[in-house]
Structure formats: structure tokens, C-alpha cells
PDB file of C-alpha atoms in Angstrom:
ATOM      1  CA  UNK M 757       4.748  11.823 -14.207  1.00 90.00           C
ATOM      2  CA  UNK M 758       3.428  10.423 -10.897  1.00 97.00           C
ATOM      3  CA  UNK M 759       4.920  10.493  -7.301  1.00 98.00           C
ATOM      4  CA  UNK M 760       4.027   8.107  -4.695  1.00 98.00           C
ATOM      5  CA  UNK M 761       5.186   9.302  -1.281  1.00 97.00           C
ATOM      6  CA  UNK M 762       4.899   7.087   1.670  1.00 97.00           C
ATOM      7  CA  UNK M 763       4.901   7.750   5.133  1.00 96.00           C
ATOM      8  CA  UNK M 764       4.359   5.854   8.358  1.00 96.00           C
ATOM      9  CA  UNK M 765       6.653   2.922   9.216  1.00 95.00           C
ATOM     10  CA  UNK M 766       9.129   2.545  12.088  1.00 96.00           C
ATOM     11  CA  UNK M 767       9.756  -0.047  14.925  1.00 97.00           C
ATOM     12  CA  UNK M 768       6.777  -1.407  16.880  1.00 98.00           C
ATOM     13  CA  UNK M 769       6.287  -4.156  19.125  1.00 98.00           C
ATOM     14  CA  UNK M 770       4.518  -7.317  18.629  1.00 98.00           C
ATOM     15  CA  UNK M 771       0.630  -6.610  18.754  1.00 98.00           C
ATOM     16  CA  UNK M 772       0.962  -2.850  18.278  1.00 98.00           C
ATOM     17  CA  UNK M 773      -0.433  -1.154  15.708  1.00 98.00           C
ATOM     18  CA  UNK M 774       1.114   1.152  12.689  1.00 98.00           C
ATOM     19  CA  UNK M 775      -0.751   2.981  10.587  1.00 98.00           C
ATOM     20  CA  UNK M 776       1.137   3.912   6.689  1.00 98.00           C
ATOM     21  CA  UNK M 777       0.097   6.477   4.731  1.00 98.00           C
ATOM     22  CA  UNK M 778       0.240   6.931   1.135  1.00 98.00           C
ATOM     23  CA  UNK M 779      -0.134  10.046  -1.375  1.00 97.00           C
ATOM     24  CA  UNK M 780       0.066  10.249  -4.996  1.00 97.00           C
ATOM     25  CA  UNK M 781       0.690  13.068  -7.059  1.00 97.00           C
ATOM     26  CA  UNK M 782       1.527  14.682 -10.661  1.00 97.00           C
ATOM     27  CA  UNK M 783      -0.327  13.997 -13.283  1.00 95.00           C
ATOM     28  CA  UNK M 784      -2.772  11.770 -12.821  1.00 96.00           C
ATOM     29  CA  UNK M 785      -6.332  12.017 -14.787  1.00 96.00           C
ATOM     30  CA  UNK M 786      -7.656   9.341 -12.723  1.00 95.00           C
ATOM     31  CA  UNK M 787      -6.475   6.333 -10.579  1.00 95.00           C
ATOM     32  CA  UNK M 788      -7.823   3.184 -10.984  1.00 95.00           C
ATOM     33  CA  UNK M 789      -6.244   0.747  -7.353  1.00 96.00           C
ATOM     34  CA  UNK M 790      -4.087   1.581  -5.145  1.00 97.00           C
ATOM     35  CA  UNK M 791      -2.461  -0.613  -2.531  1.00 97.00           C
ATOM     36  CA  UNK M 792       0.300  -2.408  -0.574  1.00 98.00           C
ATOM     37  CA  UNK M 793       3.407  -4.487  -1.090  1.00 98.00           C
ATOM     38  CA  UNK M 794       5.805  -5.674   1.305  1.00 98.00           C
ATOM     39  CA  UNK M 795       9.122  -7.157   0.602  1.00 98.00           C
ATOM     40  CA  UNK M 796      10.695  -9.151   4.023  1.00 96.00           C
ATOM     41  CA  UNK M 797      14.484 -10.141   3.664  1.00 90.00           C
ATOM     42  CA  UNK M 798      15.430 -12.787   1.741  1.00 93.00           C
ATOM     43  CA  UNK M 799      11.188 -12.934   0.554  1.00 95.00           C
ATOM     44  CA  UNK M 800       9.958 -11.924  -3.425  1.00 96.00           C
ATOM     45  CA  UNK M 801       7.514  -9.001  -2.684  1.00 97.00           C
ATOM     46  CA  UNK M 802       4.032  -9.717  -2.029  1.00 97.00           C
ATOM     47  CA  UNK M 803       0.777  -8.196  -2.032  1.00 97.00           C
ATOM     48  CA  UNK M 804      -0.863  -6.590   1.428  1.00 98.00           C
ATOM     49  CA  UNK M 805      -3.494  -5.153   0.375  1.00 98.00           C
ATOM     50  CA  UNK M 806      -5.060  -3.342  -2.577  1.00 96.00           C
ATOM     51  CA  UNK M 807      -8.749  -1.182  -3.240  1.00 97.00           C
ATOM     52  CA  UNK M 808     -10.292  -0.581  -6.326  1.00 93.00           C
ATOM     53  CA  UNK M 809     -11.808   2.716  -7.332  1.00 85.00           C
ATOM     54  CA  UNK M 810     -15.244   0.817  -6.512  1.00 86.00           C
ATOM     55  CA  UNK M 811     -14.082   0.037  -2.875  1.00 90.00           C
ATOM     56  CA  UNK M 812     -13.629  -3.645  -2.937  1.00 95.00           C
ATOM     57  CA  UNK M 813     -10.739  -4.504  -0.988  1.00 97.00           C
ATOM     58  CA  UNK M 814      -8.365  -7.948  -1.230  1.00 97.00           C
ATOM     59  CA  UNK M 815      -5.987  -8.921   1.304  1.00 98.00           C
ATOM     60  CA  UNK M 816      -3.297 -11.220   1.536  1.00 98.00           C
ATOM     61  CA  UNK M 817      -4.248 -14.046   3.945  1.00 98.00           C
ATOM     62  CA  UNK M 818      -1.931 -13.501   6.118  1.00 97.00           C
ATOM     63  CA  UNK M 819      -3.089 -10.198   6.966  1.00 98.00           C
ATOM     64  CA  UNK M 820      -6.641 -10.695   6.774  1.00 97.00           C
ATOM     65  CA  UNK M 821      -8.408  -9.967  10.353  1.00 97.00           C
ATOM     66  CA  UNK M 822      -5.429  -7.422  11.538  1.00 98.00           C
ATOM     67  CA  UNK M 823      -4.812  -5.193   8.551  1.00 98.00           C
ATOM     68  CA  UNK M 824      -7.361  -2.445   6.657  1.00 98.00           C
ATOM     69  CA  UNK M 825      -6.478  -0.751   3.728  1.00 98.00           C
ATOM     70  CA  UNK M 826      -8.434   2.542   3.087  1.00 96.00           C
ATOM     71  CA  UNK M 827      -8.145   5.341   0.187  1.00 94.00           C
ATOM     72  CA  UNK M 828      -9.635   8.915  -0.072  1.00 93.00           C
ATOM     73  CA  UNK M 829     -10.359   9.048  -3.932  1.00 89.00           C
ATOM     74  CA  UNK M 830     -11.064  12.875  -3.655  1.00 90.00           C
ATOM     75  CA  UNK M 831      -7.472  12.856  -1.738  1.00 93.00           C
ATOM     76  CA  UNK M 832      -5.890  10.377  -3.829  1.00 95.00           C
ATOM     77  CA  UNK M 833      -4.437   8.737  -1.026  1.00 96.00           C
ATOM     78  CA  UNK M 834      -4.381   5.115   0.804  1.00 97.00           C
ATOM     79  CA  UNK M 835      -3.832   4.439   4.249  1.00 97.00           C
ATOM     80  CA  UNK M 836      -3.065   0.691   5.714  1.00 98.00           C
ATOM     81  CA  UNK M 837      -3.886   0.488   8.929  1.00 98.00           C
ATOM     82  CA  UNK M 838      -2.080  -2.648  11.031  1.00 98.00           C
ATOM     83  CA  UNK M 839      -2.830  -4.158  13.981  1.00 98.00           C
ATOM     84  CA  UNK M 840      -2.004  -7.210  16.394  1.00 98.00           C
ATOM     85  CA  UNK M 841       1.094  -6.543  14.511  1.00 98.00           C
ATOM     86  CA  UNK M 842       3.506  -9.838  14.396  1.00 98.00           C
ATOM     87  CA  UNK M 843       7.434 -10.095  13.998  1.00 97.00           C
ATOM     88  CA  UNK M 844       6.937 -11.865  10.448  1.00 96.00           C
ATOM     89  CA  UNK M 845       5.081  -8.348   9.230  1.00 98.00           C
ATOM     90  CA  UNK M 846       8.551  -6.984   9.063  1.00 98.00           C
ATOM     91  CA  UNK M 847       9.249  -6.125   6.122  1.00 98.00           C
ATOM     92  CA  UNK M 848       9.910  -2.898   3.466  1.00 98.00           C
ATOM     93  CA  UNK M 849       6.321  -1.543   2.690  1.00 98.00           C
ATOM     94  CA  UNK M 850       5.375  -0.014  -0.952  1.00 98.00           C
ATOM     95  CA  UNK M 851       2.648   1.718  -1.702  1.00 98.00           C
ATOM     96  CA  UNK M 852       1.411   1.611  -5.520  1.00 98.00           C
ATOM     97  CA  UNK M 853      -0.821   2.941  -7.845  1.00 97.00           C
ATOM     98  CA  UNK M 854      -2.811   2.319 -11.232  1.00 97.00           C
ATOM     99  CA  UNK M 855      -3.038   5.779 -12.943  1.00 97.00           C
ATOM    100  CA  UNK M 856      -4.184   7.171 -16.293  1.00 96.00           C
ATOM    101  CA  UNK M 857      -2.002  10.269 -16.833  1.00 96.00           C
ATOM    102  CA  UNK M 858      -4.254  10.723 -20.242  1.00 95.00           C
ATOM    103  CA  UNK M 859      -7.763  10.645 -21.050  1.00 95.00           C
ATOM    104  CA  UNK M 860      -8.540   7.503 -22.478  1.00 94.00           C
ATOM    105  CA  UNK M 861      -4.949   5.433 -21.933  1.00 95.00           C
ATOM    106  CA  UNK M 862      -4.800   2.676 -19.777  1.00 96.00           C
ATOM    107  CA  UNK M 863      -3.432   3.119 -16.208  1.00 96.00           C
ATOM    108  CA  UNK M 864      -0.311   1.889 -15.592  1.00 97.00           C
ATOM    109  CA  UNK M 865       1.594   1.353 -11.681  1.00 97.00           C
ATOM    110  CA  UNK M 866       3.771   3.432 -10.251  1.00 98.00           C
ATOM    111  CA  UNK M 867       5.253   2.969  -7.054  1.00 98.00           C
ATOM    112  CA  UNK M 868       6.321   4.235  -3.676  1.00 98.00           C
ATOM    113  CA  UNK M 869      10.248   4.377  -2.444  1.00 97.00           C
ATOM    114  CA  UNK M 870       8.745   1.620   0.043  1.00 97.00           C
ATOM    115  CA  UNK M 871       8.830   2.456   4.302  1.00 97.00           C
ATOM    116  CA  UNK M 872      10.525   0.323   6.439  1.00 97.00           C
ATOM    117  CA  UNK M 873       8.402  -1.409   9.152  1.00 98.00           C
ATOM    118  CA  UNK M 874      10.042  -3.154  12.094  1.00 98.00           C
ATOM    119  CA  UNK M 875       8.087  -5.877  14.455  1.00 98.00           C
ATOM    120  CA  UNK M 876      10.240  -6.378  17.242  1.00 96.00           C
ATOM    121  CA  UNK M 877      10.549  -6.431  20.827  1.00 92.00           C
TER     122      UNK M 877
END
């Protein structure tokens, strides 16, 4: 079993900056990504963000420029930083993960109960 626990999130205003924090936990042998979804209202969810065990990042273009996603593989944690923060970020933020719980199984997502970010004024 694996636990994703978020934290972070809250009401900003436009161009502020919020930084979300992400830890996973359990049993996890190793973990392969980890990254960010957002889900707006009424809006599928999307990718944010997402890093590789290698380092090599991809970001949705609508973020690219304002928003850095980080991870601490000793840690096994990611961090999103986001800046110049804009109404239309608003949205719930997951964080997720591809672990191997075994030795030698594919890793499979698990996810975050999601943090709620608020762009507003």
C-alpha cells in the first residue's frame, strides 16, 4: 500500500505564489514519476507537471514559465512551486505517483486526496 499526502494549497491572489508539497509513503521499492494534476470546475483533469526518476521534467503549456515541479528521490517527495499565479490556475491539485511496491513489478499510480488552490482577489 502507498499514501500520497498533499499539502500546500489555499487562497492566493493573482500573481502570488503557492508552493504544494507532496509525500509518499508505505511500501514502495522504488518510484518511477511523480507529478501534478489539477481538476478546475466543470474541466476533465489535466496534467501540471510531472519528473521522472532521471529529472526530466514536462509541463503543461499553460504553466510553462510560472510553475516548477521538483522531487527529493532520497525523500520521496515532489514539490510544485507556482508563481505569477492566475485566476484560471484554480483548481483541485493531485499529486501522483508511479511506484513498484515489489522487486521486479511494474509501477503502477497512486494518488493524492488532491488540495484545493484558490486564485482570487
Amino acid at each position: 500500500q502507498v499514501q500520497l499526502v498533499e499539502s500546500g494549497g489555499g487562497l492566493v491572489q493573482p500573481g502570488g505564489s503557492v508552493r504544494l508539497s507532496c509525500a509518499a509513503s508505505g511500501s514502495i521499492f522504488s518510484i518511477y514519476s511523480m507529478g501534478w494534476y489539477r481538476q478546475a470546475p466543470g474541466k476533465q483533469r489535466e496534467l501540471v507537471a510531472h519528473i521522472i526518476s532521471g529529472g526530466n521534467t514536462n509541463y503543461a503549456d499553460s504553466v510553462k514559465g510560472r510553475f516548477t515541479i521538483s522531487r527529493d528521490n532520497a525523500k520521496n517527495t515532489v514539490d510544485l512551486q507556482m508563481n505569477s499565479l492566475k485566476p484560471e490556475d484554480t483548481a483541485v491539485y493531485y499529486c501522483t505517483a508511479a511506484v513498484t511496491t515489489i522487486f521486479g513489478i511494474p509501477p503502477r499510480d497512486y494518488w493524492g486526496q488532491g488540495t484545493q488552490v484558490t486564485v482570487s482577489s
